[in-house]
Amino acid sequence: MLPTFQLEHYLGLHEHKATISLCSSGLESMGLEELLALADAKGLALWEQLRLGYSQPQGLPALRHEISRQYACLSPEQVAVFSGAAEGILCTLSGMLDRADHTVVIRPCYQSLESIPASRCQVSAVELDETNRWQLDAERVVAAIRPNTKIIVFNFPNNPTGALPNWDTMDALIQIARQRGIYLFSDEVYRLMEIDPATRLPAIADCYERGISVSSMSKPYGLPGLRIGWVATQAPEVLQATSGIKHYASICPNSASEVLAFMALRAKEQILQRNQAIMTANLSVMDSFFKAQALFEWTAPLGGCIGFPKLLTGEAIDRFALRLLEEEQVLILPGTLYGNPNNRFRISFGQKTMKEGLTRFEHFIRKRQPAL
């Protein structure tokens, strides 16, 4: 049985109380008119001819082809489309794991990456090094592996820290997995959102025969409302395992969303440039904000549009976050929702409302400065 999804439960309780979210996990979303204006002739033809019946379970062939082009060596047959990355995570991990297996999970992470395996088999957690810019220690991963380890699960750029390992570390992980026949499950929803594109890692599905890449239209493209994600892999048994679970879930993707996702992928460069500009400008402002505040420890992220600063006042972050929400209607996410006990919180720089949110945040701090 799956436990309560703490982060989503928290958002359900409090998100409606905020006028500004400083913890949004994604970039400024696009409007339908804006996306349609970017569509090419092929995309518009699909849109005009669209019939709202059931789509193919594995996804619209034209969309699968376009997704496969995002990878170096995958064919459309090695891609399956899901109703968001969340469904891809659920179907893949549920479909591949059973009680006899063991999974290693790199933390902190989005809860489903740990809770779904834990509902199926035994799990060992390996923490990123909080004292060293959230780096991954491959030797600690090796120490956690058991004879029955089937999958190693990780997420880079990392949610919530923005951490990103170098290629040498990732290559070491691939060699470890290859020697033992272990699958590598890589949540890559923040890939293409590196602060420095030169640090971008290749997709795990491209560089390892048992690599499983999960991504979506939500984060780098700013299109979470489409609820279109995918799983890409060279291993055919992975997609076979996912299909049995998907029959109990969405059955097939949303046909209108598939066409819109196709349009967006065809306009990839324009959309990514737009979103990178928002992210880069906002991160500069956020860096300045934290440098001016002695109340926080701040490590600038290497990828994604979120960071994981630490409150140094001694006040519990859960209480601090609720006071900020009550007094300024600004929402941040306590790190306890990620199982981190060290007074951290998730903050975002992907939205156009970020500057107003930081202004209110600063006002809240100044009002309470004597108490803090």
Coordinates of C-alpha atoms in Angstrom, one line a residue:
M1 CA 0.0 0.0 0.0
L2 CA 1.3 3.4 -0.9
P3 CA 1.7 6.0 1.9
T4 CA 0.3 9.5 1.8
F5 CA 2.1 11.6 -0.8
Q6 CA 3.3 14.2 1.7
L7 CA 4.4 16.9 -0.7
E8 CA 1.2 16.8 -2.8
H9 CA -0.9 16.6 0.4
Y10 CA 0.8 19.7 1.7
L11 CA 0.2 21.6 -1.6
G12 CA -3.5 20.5 -1.5
L13 CA -3.8 22.0 2.0
H14 CA -2.0 25.2 1.5
E15 CA -1.5 26.2 -2.2
H16 CA -4.9 27.9 -2.5
K17 CA -4.0 30.2 0.4
A18 CA -1.0 31.6 -1.4
T19 CA -1.2 34.5 -4.0
I20 CA 2.5 33.7 -4.9
S21 CA 4.1 30.3 -5.0
L22 CA 7.8 30.5 -4.4
C23 CA 8.1 26.7 -4.6
S24 CA 6.7 25.9 -8.0
S25 CA 8.6 23.0 -9.4
G26 CA 8.4 24.2 -13.0
L27 CA 8.8 27.1 -15.3
E28 CA 6.3 29.8 -16.3
S29 CA 3.6 28.0 -18.3
M30 CA 2.7 28.9 -21.8
G31 CA -0.8 29.7 -23.1
L32 CA -2.6 27.7 -25.8
E33 CA -2.5 30.7 -28.2
E34 CA 1.2 31.1 -27.6
L35 CA 1.9 27.5 -28.4
L36 CA -0.3 27.4 -31.4
A37 CA 1.5 30.4 -32.8
L38 CA 4.7 28.4 -32.7
A39 CA 3.3 25.3 -34.5
D40 CA 4.5 24.4 -37.9
A41 CA 2.3 23.2 -40.8
K42 CA 2.5 19.5 -39.8
G43 CA 1.5 20.3 -36.2
L44 CA -1.4 22.5 -37.3
A45 CA -2.6 19.8 -39.7
L46 CA -2.7 17.2 -36.9
W47 CA -4.6 19.7 -34.7
E48 CA -7.2 20.5 -37.4
Q49 CA -7.7 16.8 -38.2
L50 CA -7.9 15.8 -34.5
R51 CA -10.6 13.4 -33.4
L52 CA -11.2 13.0 -29.7
G53 CA -11.3 9.3 -29.5
Y54 CA -9.0 6.9 -27.8
S55 CA -5.4 7.2 -28.8
Q56 CA -2.9 4.4 -29.2
P57 CA -1.8 3.0 -25.8
Q58 CA 1.9 3.5 -26.5
G59 CA 1.3 7.0 -27.8
L60 CA 0.7 8.9 -31.1
P61 CA 3.3 7.6 -33.6
A62 CA 4.2 11.1 -34.7
L63 CA 4.8 12.1 -31.1
R64 CA 6.9 9.0 -30.4
H65 CA 9.0 9.8 -33.4
E66 CA 9.5 13.4 -32.2
I67 CA 10.4 12.2 -28.7
S68 CA 12.9 9.7 -30.1
R69 CA 14.6 12.5 -31.9
Q70 CA 15.5 13.9 -28.4
Y71 CA 17.8 10.9 -27.9
A72 CA 21.0 9.9 -29.7
C73 CA 20.3 6.3 -30.5
L74 CA 16.6 5.4 -29.8
S75 CA 13.8 4.6 -32.2
P76 CA 10.1 5.5 -31.7
E77 CA 9.5 1.8 -30.8
Q78 CA 11.7 2.4 -27.7
V79 CA 9.5 5.2 -26.4
A80 CA 6.1 4.9 -24.6
V81 CA 4.0 8.0 -23.8
F82 CA 2.2 8.4 -20.5
S83 CA -0.1 10.8 -18.7
G84 CA 2.8 12.8 -17.3
A85 CA 6.1 11.6 -15.9
A86 CA 4.3 10.6 -12.7
E87 CA 2.4 7.9 -14.5
G88 CA 5.6 6.7 -16.2
I89 CA 7.3 6.4 -12.8
L90 CA 4.3 4.5 -11.3
C91 CA 3.9 2.1 -14.2
T92 CA 7.6 1.4 -14.7
L93 CA 8.6 0.8 -11.1
S94 CA 5.4 -1.0 -10.2
G95 CA 5.7 -3.2 -13.3
M96 CA 9.3 -4.2 -12.8
L97 CA 9.6 -4.8 -9.1
D98 CA 8.3 -7.6 -6.8
R99 CA 9.0 -8.8 -3.3
A100 CA 12.1 -10.7 -4.2
D101 CA 13.9 -7.5 -5.5
H102 CA 15.9 -4.8 -3.9
T103 CA 16.2 -1.1 -5.0
V104 CA 18.7 1.6 -4.2
V105 CA 17.3 5.1 -4.2
I106 CA 19.3 8.3 -4.3
R107 CA 17.9 10.9 -1.9
P108 CA 16.6 13.5 -1.4
C109 CA 14.1 12.9 -4.2
Y110 CA 10.5 13.3 -5.2
Q111 CA 8.6 10.9 -3.0
S112 CA 7.2 8.6 -5.6
L113 CA 10.8 7.6 -6.6
E114 CA 11.1 6.0 -3.2
S115 CA 7.6 5.2 -2.0
I116 CA 6.6 3.2 -5.1
P117 CA 9.7 0.8 -4.9
A118 CA 9.2 0.6 -1.1
S119 CA 5.6 -0.6 -1.7
R120 CA 6.9 -3.4 -3.8
C121 CA 10.3 -4.5 -2.3
Q122 CA 13.1 -3.6 0.1
V123 CA 14.8 -0.2 -0.5
S124 CA 18.1 1.2 0.6
A125 CA 18.6 5.0 0.5
V126 CA 21.8 6.7 -0.4
E127 CA 21.9 10.4 0.5
L128 CA 23.6 13.1 -1.6
D129 CA 26.4 14.8 0.4
E130 CA 24.8 17.8 1.9
T131 CA 28.2 19.1 3.1
N132 CA 29.7 19.0 -0.4
R133 CA 27.2 20.7 -2.7
W134 CA 24.9 17.7 -2.8
Q135 CA 27.4 15.5 -4.7
L136 CA 26.8 11.8 -5.3
D137 CA 29.3 9.4 -3.9
A138 CA 29.4 6.3 -6.2
E139 CA 31.2 4.3 -3.5
R140 CA 28.2 4.7 -1.2
V141 CA 26.0 3.4 -3.9
V142 CA 28.2 0.3 -4.3
A143 CA 28.0 -0.3 -0.5
A144 CA 24.2 -0.3 -0.7
I145 CA 24.0 -2.8 -3.5
R146 CA 22.8 -6.3 -2.6
P147 CA 22.8 -9.6 -4.6
N148 CA 19.1 -9.0 -5.4
T149 CA 19.4 -5.3 -6.3
K150 CA 17.4 -4.9 -9.5
I151 CA 17.2 -1.1 -10.0
I152 CA 19.1 2.0 -8.9
V153 CA 16.8 5.1 -8.9
F154 CA 18.1 8.7 -9.2
N155 CA 17.0 12.1 -10.4
F156 CA 19.4 14.6 -12.0
P157 CA 19.2 17.6 -12.1
N158 CA 17.9 16.8 -8.7
N159 CA 14.6 17.8 -7.1
P160 CA 14.9 19.6 -4.7
T161 CA 18.6 20.5 -4.5
G162 CA 19.4 21.3 -8.2
A163 CA 22.5 19.0 -7.9
L164 CA 24.1 17.5 -11.0
P165 CA 27.0 15.0 -10.9
N166 CA 29.8 15.1 -13.4
W167 CA 30.2 12.6 -16.2
D168 CA 32.9 10.6 -14.4
T169 CA 30.6 9.9 -11.5
M170 CA 27.8 8.9 -13.8
D171 CA 30.0 6.7 -15.9
A172 CA 31.2 5.0 -12.7
L173 CA 27.6 4.3 -11.8
I174 CA 26.9 2.9 -15.3
Q175 CA 29.9 0.5 -15.0
I176 CA 28.8 -0.6 -11.6
A177 CA 25.3 -1.4 -12.9
R178 CA 26.6 -3.1 -16.0
Q179 CA 28.9 -5.4 -14.1
R180 CA 25.9 -6.5 -11.9
G181 CA 23.1 -6.5 -14.5
I182 CA 21.2 -3.7 -12.6
Y183 CA 18.8 -1.3 -14.3
L184 CA 19.4 2.4 -13.9
F185 CA 16.2 4.4 -13.6
S186 CA 16.8 8.1 -14.3
D187 CA 14.1 10.7 -13.6
E188 CA 15.3 13.3 -16.2
V189 CA 12.4 15.7 -16.0
Y190 CA 14.8 18.6 -15.3
R191 CA 17.2 17.7 -18.0
L192 CA 17.6 20.6 -20.6
M193 CA 17.3 23.0 -17.6
E194 CA 21.0 23.1 -16.7
I195 CA 22.3 26.5 -15.6
D196 CA 25.3 25.9 -17.8
P197 CA 24.4 23.7 -20.8
A198 CA 28.0 22.4 -20.9
T199 CA 27.3 20.4 -17.8
R200 CA 24.4 18.5 -19.3
L201 CA 24.6 14.7 -18.9
P202 CA 23.6 12.4 -21.7
A203 CA 20.2 10.6 -21.2
I204 CA 20.8 7.3 -19.4
A205 CA 18.8 5.5 -22.1
D206 CA 21.3 6.6 -24.7
C207 CA 24.4 5.5 -22.8
Y208 CA 23.4 2.2 -21.0
E209 CA 21.6 -0.8 -22.4
R210 CA 19.6 -1.1 -19.2
G211 CA 19.1 2.6 -18.7
I212 CA 15.5 3.9 -18.3
S213 CA 14.9 7.6 -19.0
V214 CA 11.8 9.3 -17.8
S215 CA 10.9 12.8 -18.9
S216 CA 7.9 15.0 -19.7
M217 CA 6.7 18.3 -21.2
S218 CA 6.1 19.8 -17.7
K219 CA 9.5 21.2 -16.6
P220 CA 11.8 22.4 -19.5
Y221 CA 8.9 23.2 -21.8
G222 CA 6.6 24.9 -19.2
L223 CA 3.6 22.7 -20.2
P224 CA 2.6 20.8 -17.2
G225 CA -1.1 21.1 -18.1
L226 CA -0.6 18.8 -21.1
R227 CA 0.1 15.9 -18.7
I228 CA 2.4 14.3 -21.3
G229 CA 5.4 12.3 -20.2
W230 CA 7.3 9.3 -21.5
V231 CA 9.6 6.4 -20.8
A232 CA 12.5 5.7 -23.1
T233 CA 14.8 2.7 -23.0
Q234 CA 16.8 0.2 -25.1
A235 CA 15.4 -2.6 -22.9
P236 CA 12.2 -4.0 -24.5
E237 CA 11.2 -5.8 -21.3
V238 CA 10.8 -2.5 -19.5
L239 CA 8.1 -1.2 -21.8
Q240 CA 6.4 -4.6 -21.7
A241 CA 6.3 -4.4 -17.9
T242 CA 4.9 -0.8 -17.9
S243 CA 2.0 -1.7 -20.3
G244 CA 0.3 -4.1 -17.8
I245 CA 0.1 -1.4 -15.1
K246 CA -1.0 1.3 -17.6
H247 CA -4.0 -0.8 -18.5
Y248 CA -5.2 -0.1 -14.9
A249 CA -4.4 3.6 -15.1
S250 CA -4.9 6.0 -18.1
I251 CA -5.1 3.2 -20.7
C252 CA -3.9 5.7 -23.3
P253 CA -2.6 9.3 -23.4
N254 CA -4.9 12.4 -24.0
S255 CA -5.1 12.7 -27.8
A256 CA -5.3 16.5 -27.8
S257 CA -2.4 16.9 -25.5
E258 CA -0.3 14.6 -27.7
V259 CA -0.8 16.9 -30.6
L260 CA 0.1 19.9 -28.6
A261 CA 3.2 18.1 -27.2
F262 CA 4.2 17.3 -30.8
M263 CA 3.9 21.0 -31.7
A264 CA 6.1 22.0 -28.7
L265 CA 8.8 19.5 -29.5
R266 CA 8.9 20.8 -33.1
A267 CA 9.4 24.3 -31.7
K268 CA 11.9 23.0 -29.1
E269 CA 14.7 25.6 -29.5
Q270 CA 12.4 28.6 -29.3
I271 CA 10.6 27.3 -26.2
L272 CA 13.8 26.3 -24.4
Q273 CA 15.4 29.7 -25.2
R274 CA 12.4 31.5 -23.8
N275 CA 12.5 29.4 -20.6
Q276 CA 16.2 29.6 -20.2
A277 CA 16.0 33.4 -20.3
I278 CA 13.4 33.4 -17.5
M279 CA 15.4 31.0 -15.4
T280 CA 18.8 32.8 -15.8
A281 CA 17.4 36.2 -15.0
N282 CA 15.6 35.0 -12.0
L283 CA 18.5 33.0 -10.6
S284 CA 20.6 36.1 -10.6
V285 CA 18.0 37.9 -8.6
M286 CA 17.7 35.0 -6.2
D287 CA 21.4 34.7 -5.7
S288 CA 21.5 38.4 -4.7
F289 CA 18.6 37.9 -2.3
F290 CA 20.3 35.1 -0.4
K291 CA 23.7 36.9 -0.4
A292 CA 22.0 39.8 1.4
Q293 CA 20.4 37.6 4.0
A294 CA 22.4 36.1 6.9
L295 CA 19.5 33.9 7.9
F296 CA 20.1 31.3 5.2
E297 CA 22.6 29.0 3.8
W298 CA 22.3 29.0 0.0
T299 CA 24.0 26.7 -2.6
A300 CA 23.1 27.8 -6.1
P301 CA 21.7 24.9 -8.1
L302 CA 23.4 23.5 -11.2
G303 CA 20.2 22.5 -12.9
G304 CA 16.4 22.9 -12.7
C305 CA 14.6 26.0 -11.5
I306 CA 14.6 25.1 -7.8
G307 CA 17.0 25.3 -4.9
F308 CA 17.2 23.9 -1.3
P309 CA 18.4 26.6 1.1
K310 CA 18.7 26.2 4.9
L311 CA 17.1 28.4 7.6
L312 CA 19.7 29.1 10.2
T313 CA 17.6 30.8 12.9
G314 CA 16.8 27.7 14.8
E315 CA 13.0 28.1 14.2
A316 CA 11.5 24.9 12.8
I317 CA 11.1 25.3 9.0
D318 CA 7.5 24.0 9.1
R319 CA 6.5 26.8 11.4
F320 CA 8.5 29.4 9.5
A321 CA 6.8 28.4 6.2
L322 CA 3.3 28.6 7.7
R323 CA 4.0 32.0 9.2
L324 CA 5.3 33.2 5.8
L325 CA 2.1 31.9 4.2
E326 CA -0.2 33.4 6.8
E327 CA 1.4 36.9 6.8
E328 CA 2.5 37.3 3.2
Q329 CA 0.5 34.7 1.3
V330 CA 3.8 33.3 -0.1
L331 CA 4.3 29.6 -0.3
I332 CA 7.6 27.7 0.2
L333 CA 8.0 23.9 0.8
P334 CA 9.5 22.7 4.0
G335 CA 12.3 20.2 3.5
T336 CA 10.6 17.8 5.9
L337 CA 8.4 16.9 2.9
Y338 CA 11.5 15.4 1.4
G339 CA 12.5 13.6 4.6
N340 CA 15.3 16.2 5.2
P341 CA 15.4 17.1 8.9
N342 CA 18.0 19.9 8.5
N343 CA 15.7 23.0 8.3
R344 CA 15.8 23.3 4.5
F345 CA 13.1 24.4 2.1
R346 CA 12.4 24.3 -1.6
I347 CA 12.3 27.6 -3.4
S348 CA 11.7 28.2 -7.1
F349 CA 13.0 30.7 -9.6
G350 CA 11.1 29.6 -12.7
Q351 CA 8.1 31.9 -12.4
K352 CA 7.6 35.6 -13.5
T353 CA 6.1 36.3 -10.1
M354 CA 9.3 35.4 -8.3
K355 CA 10.6 38.9 -7.8
E356 CA 7.3 39.9 -6.1
G357 CA 7.5 36.8 -4.0
L358 CA 11.0 37.7 -2.9
T359 CA 9.9 41.2 -2.1
R360 CA 7.2 39.9 0.2
F361 CA 9.7 37.3 1.7
E362 CA 12.1 40.2 2.5
H363 CA 9.3 42.2 4.1
F364 CA 8.4 39.2 6.2
I365 CA 12.0 38.9 7.4
R366 CA 12.4 42.5 8.2
K367 CA 9.2 42.7 10.2
R368 CA 10.4 39.8 12.3
Q369 CA 14.1 40.6 12.4
P370 CA 14.3 41.1 16.2
A371 CA 12.5 37.8 16.8
L372 CA 14.5 36.0 14.2

